[in-house]
Short mmCIF file of C-alpha atoms and ligand atoms in Angstrom, two decimals:
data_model
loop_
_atom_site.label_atom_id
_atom_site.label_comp_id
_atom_site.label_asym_id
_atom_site.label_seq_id
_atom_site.Cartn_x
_atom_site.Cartn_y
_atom_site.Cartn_z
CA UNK A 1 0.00 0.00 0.00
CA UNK A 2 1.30 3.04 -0.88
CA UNK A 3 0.91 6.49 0.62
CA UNK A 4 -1.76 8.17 -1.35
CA UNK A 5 -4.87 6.17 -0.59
CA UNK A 6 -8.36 6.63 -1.66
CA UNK A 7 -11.48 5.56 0.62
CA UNK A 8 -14.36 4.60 -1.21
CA UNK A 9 -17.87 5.38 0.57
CA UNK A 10 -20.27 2.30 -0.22
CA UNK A 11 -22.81 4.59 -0.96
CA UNK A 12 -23.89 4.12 -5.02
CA UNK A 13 -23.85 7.06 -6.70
CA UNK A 14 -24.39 7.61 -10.59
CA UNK A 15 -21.57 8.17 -12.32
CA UNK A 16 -21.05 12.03 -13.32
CA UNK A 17 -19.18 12.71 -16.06
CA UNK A 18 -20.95 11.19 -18.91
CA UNK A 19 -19.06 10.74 -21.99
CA UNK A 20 -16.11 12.88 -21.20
CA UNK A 21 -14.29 10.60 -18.48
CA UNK A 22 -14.51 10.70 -14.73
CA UNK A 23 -15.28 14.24 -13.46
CA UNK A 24 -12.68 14.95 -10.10
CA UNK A 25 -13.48 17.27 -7.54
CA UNK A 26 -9.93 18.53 -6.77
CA UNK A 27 -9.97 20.48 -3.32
CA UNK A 28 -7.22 22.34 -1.34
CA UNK A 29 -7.51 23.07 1.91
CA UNK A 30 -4.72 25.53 3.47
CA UNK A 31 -4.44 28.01 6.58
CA UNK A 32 -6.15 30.69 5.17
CA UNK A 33 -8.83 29.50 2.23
CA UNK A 34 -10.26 26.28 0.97
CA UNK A 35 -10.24 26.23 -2.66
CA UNK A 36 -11.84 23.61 -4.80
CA UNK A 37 -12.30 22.82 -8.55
CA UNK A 38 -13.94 20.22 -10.61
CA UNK A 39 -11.70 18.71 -13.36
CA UNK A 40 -11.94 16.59 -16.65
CA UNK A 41 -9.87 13.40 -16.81
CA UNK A 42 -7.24 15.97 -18.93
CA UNK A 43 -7.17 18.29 -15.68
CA UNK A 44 -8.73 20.40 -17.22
CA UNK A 45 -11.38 22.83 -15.22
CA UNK A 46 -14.70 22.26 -16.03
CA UNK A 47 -16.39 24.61 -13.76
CA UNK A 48 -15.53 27.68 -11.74
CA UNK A 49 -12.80 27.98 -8.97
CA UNK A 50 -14.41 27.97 -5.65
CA UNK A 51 -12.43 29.83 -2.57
CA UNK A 52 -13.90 30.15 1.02
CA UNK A 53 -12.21 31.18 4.35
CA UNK A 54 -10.75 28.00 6.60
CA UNK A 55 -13.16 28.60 9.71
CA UNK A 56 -11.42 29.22 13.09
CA UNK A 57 -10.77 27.20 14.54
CA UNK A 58 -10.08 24.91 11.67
CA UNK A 59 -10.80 21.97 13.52
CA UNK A 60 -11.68 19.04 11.60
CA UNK A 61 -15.20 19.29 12.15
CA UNK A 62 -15.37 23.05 11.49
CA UNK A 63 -13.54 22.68 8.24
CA UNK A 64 -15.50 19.56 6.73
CA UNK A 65 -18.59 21.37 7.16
CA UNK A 66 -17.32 24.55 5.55
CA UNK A 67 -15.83 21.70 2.90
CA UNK A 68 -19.35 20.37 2.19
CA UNK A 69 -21.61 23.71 1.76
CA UNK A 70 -18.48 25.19 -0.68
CA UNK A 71 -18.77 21.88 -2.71
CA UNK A 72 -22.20 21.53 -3.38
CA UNK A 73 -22.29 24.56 -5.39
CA UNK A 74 -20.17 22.44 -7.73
CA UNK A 75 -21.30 20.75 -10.94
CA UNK A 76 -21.79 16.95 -10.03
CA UNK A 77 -18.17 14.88 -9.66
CA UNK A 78 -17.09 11.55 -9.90
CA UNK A 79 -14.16 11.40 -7.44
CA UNK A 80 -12.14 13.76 -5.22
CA UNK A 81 -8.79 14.78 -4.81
CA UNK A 82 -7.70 16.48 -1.94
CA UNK A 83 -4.39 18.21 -0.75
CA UNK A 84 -3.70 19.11 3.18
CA UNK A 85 -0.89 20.87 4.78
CA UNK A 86 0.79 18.41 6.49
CA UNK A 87 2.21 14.57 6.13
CA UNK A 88 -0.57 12.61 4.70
CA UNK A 89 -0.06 8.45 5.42
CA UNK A 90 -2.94 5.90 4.29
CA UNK A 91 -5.52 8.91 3.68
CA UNK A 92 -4.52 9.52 7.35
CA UNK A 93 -3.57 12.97 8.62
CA UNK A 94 0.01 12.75 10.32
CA UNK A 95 1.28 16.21 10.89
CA UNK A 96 -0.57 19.55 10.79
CA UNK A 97 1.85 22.33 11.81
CA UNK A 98 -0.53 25.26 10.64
CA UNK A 99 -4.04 23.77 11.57
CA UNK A 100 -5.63 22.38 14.80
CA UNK A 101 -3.62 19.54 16.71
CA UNK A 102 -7.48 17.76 16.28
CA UNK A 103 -6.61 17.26 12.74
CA UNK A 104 -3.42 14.51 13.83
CA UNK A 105 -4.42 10.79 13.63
CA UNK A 106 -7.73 11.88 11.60
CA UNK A 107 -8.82 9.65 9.03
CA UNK A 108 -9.96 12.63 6.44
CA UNK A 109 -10.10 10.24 3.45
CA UNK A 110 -12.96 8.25 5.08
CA UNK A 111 -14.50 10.72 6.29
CA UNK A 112 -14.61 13.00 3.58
CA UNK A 113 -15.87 10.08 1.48
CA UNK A 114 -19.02 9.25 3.93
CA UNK A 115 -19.22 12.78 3.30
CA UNK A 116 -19.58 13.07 -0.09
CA UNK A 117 -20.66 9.79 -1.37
CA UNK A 118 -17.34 8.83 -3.61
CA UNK A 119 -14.00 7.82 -3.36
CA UNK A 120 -11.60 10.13 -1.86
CA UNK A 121 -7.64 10.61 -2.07
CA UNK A 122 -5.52 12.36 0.31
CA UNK A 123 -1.87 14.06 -0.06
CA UNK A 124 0.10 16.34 1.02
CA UNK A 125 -0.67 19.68 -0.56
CA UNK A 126 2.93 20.27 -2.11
CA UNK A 127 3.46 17.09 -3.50
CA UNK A 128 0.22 17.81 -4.62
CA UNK A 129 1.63 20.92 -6.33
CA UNK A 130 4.60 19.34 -7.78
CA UNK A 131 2.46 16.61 -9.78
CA UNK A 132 0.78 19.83 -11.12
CA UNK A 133 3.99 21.37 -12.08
CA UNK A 134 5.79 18.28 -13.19
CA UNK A 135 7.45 17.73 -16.57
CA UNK A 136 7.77 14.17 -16.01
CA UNK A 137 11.79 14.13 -16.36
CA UNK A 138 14.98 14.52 -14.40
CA UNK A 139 15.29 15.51 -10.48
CA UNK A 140 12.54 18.13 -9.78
CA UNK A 141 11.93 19.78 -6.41
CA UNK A 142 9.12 21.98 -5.68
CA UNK A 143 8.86 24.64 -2.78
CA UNK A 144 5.65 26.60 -1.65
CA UNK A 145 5.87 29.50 0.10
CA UNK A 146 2.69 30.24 2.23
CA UNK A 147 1.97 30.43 5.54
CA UNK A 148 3.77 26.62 5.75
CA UNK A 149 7.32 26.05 3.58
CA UNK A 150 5.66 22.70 1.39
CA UNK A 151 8.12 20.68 -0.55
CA UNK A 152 7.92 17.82 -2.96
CA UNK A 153 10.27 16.09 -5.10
CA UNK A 154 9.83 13.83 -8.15
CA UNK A 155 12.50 11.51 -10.33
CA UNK A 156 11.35 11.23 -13.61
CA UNK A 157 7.86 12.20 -12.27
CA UNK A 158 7.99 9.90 -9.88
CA UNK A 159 7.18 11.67 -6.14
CA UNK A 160 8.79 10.58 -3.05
CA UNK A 161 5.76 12.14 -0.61
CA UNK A 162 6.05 13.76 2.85
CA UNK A 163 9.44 15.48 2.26
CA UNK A 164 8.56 17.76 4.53
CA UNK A 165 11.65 20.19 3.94
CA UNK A 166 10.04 22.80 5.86
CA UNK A 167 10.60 21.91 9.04
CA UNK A 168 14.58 21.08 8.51
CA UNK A 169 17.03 23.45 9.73
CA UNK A 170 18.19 26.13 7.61
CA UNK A 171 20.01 28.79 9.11
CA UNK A 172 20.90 30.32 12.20
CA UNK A 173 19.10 27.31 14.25
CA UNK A 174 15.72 27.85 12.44
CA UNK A 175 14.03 25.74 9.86
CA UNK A 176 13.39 26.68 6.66
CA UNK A 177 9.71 27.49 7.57
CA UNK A 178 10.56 30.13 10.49
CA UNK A 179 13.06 31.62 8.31
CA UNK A 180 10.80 32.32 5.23
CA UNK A 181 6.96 31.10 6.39
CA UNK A 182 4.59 34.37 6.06
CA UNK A 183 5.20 35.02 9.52
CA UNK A 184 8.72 35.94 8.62
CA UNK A 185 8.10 37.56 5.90
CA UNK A 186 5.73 39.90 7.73
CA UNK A 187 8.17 40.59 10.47
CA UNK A 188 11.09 41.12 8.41
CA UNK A 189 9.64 42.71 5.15
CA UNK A 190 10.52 41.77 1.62
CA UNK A 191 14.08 42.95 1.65
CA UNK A 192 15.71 40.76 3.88
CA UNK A 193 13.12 37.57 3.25
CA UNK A 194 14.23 37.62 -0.13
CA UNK A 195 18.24 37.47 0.71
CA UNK A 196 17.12 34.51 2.76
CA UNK A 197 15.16 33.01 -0.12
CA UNK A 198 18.49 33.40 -2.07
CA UNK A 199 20.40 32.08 0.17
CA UNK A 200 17.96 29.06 0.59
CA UNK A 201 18.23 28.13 -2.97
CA UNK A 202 21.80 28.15 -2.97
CA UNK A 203 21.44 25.88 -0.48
CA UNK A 204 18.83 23.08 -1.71
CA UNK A 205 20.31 23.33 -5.31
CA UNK A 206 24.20 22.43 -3.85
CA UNK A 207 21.80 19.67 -1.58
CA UNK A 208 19.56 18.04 -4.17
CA UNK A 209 21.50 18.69 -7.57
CA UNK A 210 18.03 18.87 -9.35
CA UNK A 211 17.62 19.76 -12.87
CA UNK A 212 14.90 22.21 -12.21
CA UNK A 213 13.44 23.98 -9.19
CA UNK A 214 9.92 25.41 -8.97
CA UNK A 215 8.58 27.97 -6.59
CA UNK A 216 4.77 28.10 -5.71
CA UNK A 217 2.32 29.10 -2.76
CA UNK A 218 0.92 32.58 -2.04
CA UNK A 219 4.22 34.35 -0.86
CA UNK A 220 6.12 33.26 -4.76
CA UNK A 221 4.41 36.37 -5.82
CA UNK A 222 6.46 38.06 -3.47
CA UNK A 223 9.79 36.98 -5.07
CA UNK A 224 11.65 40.54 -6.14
CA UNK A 225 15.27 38.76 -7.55
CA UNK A 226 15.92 37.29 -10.98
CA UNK A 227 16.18 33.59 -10.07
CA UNK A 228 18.38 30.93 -11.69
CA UNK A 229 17.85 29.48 -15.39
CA UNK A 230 16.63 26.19 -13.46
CA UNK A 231 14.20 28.07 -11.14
CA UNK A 232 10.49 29.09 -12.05
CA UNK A 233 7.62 30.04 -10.50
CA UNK A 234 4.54 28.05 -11.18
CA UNK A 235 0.93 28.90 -10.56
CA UNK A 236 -0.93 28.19 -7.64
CA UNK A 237 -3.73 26.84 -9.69
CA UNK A 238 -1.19 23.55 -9.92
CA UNK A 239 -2.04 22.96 -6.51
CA UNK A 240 -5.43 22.27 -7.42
CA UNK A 241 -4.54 20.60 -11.20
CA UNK A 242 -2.05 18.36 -9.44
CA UNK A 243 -4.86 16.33 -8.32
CA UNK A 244 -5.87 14.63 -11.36
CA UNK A 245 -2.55 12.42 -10.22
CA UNK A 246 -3.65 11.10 -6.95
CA UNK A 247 -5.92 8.76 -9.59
CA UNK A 248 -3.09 7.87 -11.82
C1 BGC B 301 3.64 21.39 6.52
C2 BGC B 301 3.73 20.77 5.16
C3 BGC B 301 2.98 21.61 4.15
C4 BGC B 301 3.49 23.04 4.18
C5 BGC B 301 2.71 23.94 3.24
C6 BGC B 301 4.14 22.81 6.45
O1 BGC B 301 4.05 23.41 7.71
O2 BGC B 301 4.40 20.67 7.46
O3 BGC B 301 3.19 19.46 5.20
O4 BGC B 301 3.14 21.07 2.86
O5 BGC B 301 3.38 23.54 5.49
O6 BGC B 301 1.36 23.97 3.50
#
């Protein structure tokens, strides 16, 4: 059994998609907003981007609930994807630095499938993002900047989940997520969190030796420096495209 899991509810439900593949409901739920898609078997959107506020407390309860009302608004689905920021085992919820300690040890695969009425896969939201931004050759490593550092790398488009960079040291006896999370950022202003985002990349590309490095989450925007020929930024919207992998 591998990491990314799906839970199927037992509950029948018609299928949704008609002649144009299975329909996925791709869903990401971060700190700040829960955003949500649904997507053709191409990842392509088929309906309209969806964005509502986490609740707070973002308990697990709380945040399913907000999950549920956002969702039925969508055109009808045949599956769901979903990424969550922190180390996702079995469909299982391991680690959840930014949200409620309720959310550790809970099953959200299951329960998002008795939800909802279809299967349901889980992963981390970064290695989420780097499926989305994948080209499917050589060493890639993706970082999000957001409120969490997220990090996901693939060989050949093959991901190795829960890297969970973020939370390794960096510099000065602070991970790479209290040096240049959004809290950082807003205490030391652009100038000096970019130096430090320099200075980071210097670092994972001497660690990792990858042939190409991509840059997502809220805070890439934020990025003021020309970065290196093997360095992009990719849209956030891969967060949510990424998803179409979980089923692949
Ligand atoms: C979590 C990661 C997550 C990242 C971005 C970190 O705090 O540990 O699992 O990918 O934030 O949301």
């Amino acid at each position: 059994m591998g990491p990314i899991q799906d839970a199927t509810s037992k509950a029948a439900t018609p299928k949704a998609a008609g002649n144009q593949g299975l329909l996925t409901l791709a869903i990401d739920i971060g700190g700040t907003g829960i955003k949500s898609v649904v997507l053709n078997a191409k990842s392509e959107p088929v309906g309209e981007f969806r964005r509502v506020l986490t609740p707070r407390p973002a308990t697990p309860k709380a945040v399913l609930a907000e999950l549920h009302a956002s969702v039925m608004e969508h055109r009808a689905f045949d599956r769901v994807s979903v990424g969550f920021p922190g180390v996702i085992r079995h469909g299982v919820v391991w680690t959840a630095a930014n949200m409620h300690p309720k959310w550790v040890g809970y099953d959200l695969a299951s329960a998002l499938s008795a939800l909802l009425g279809k299967p349901v896969r889980v992963a981390n939201d970064a290695d989420i993002q780097g499926l989305g931004a994948s080209e499917g050759q050589g060493l890639e490593l993706m970082i999000t900047l957001g409120t969490g550092i997220g990090s996901a790398i693939l060989n050949n488009g093959l991901l190795v989940p829960n890297l969970e960079l973020g939370h390794h040291p960096f510099d000065k006896g602070q991970t790479y997520e209290e040096r240049l999370g959004k809290a950082a950022y807003d205490q030391i202003g652009p100038e000096r969190w970019n130096k430090r985002l320099q200075k980071a990349i210097a670092t994972l590309e001497a660690f990792f030796n990858y042939d190409r490095l991509y840059l997502g989450g809220g805070q890439a925007k934020k990025i003021n420096f020309k970065l290196p020929p093997n360095a992009k930024i990719t849209p956030n919207r891969e967060g949510l495209l990424g998803g179409i992998a979980l089923w692949k």
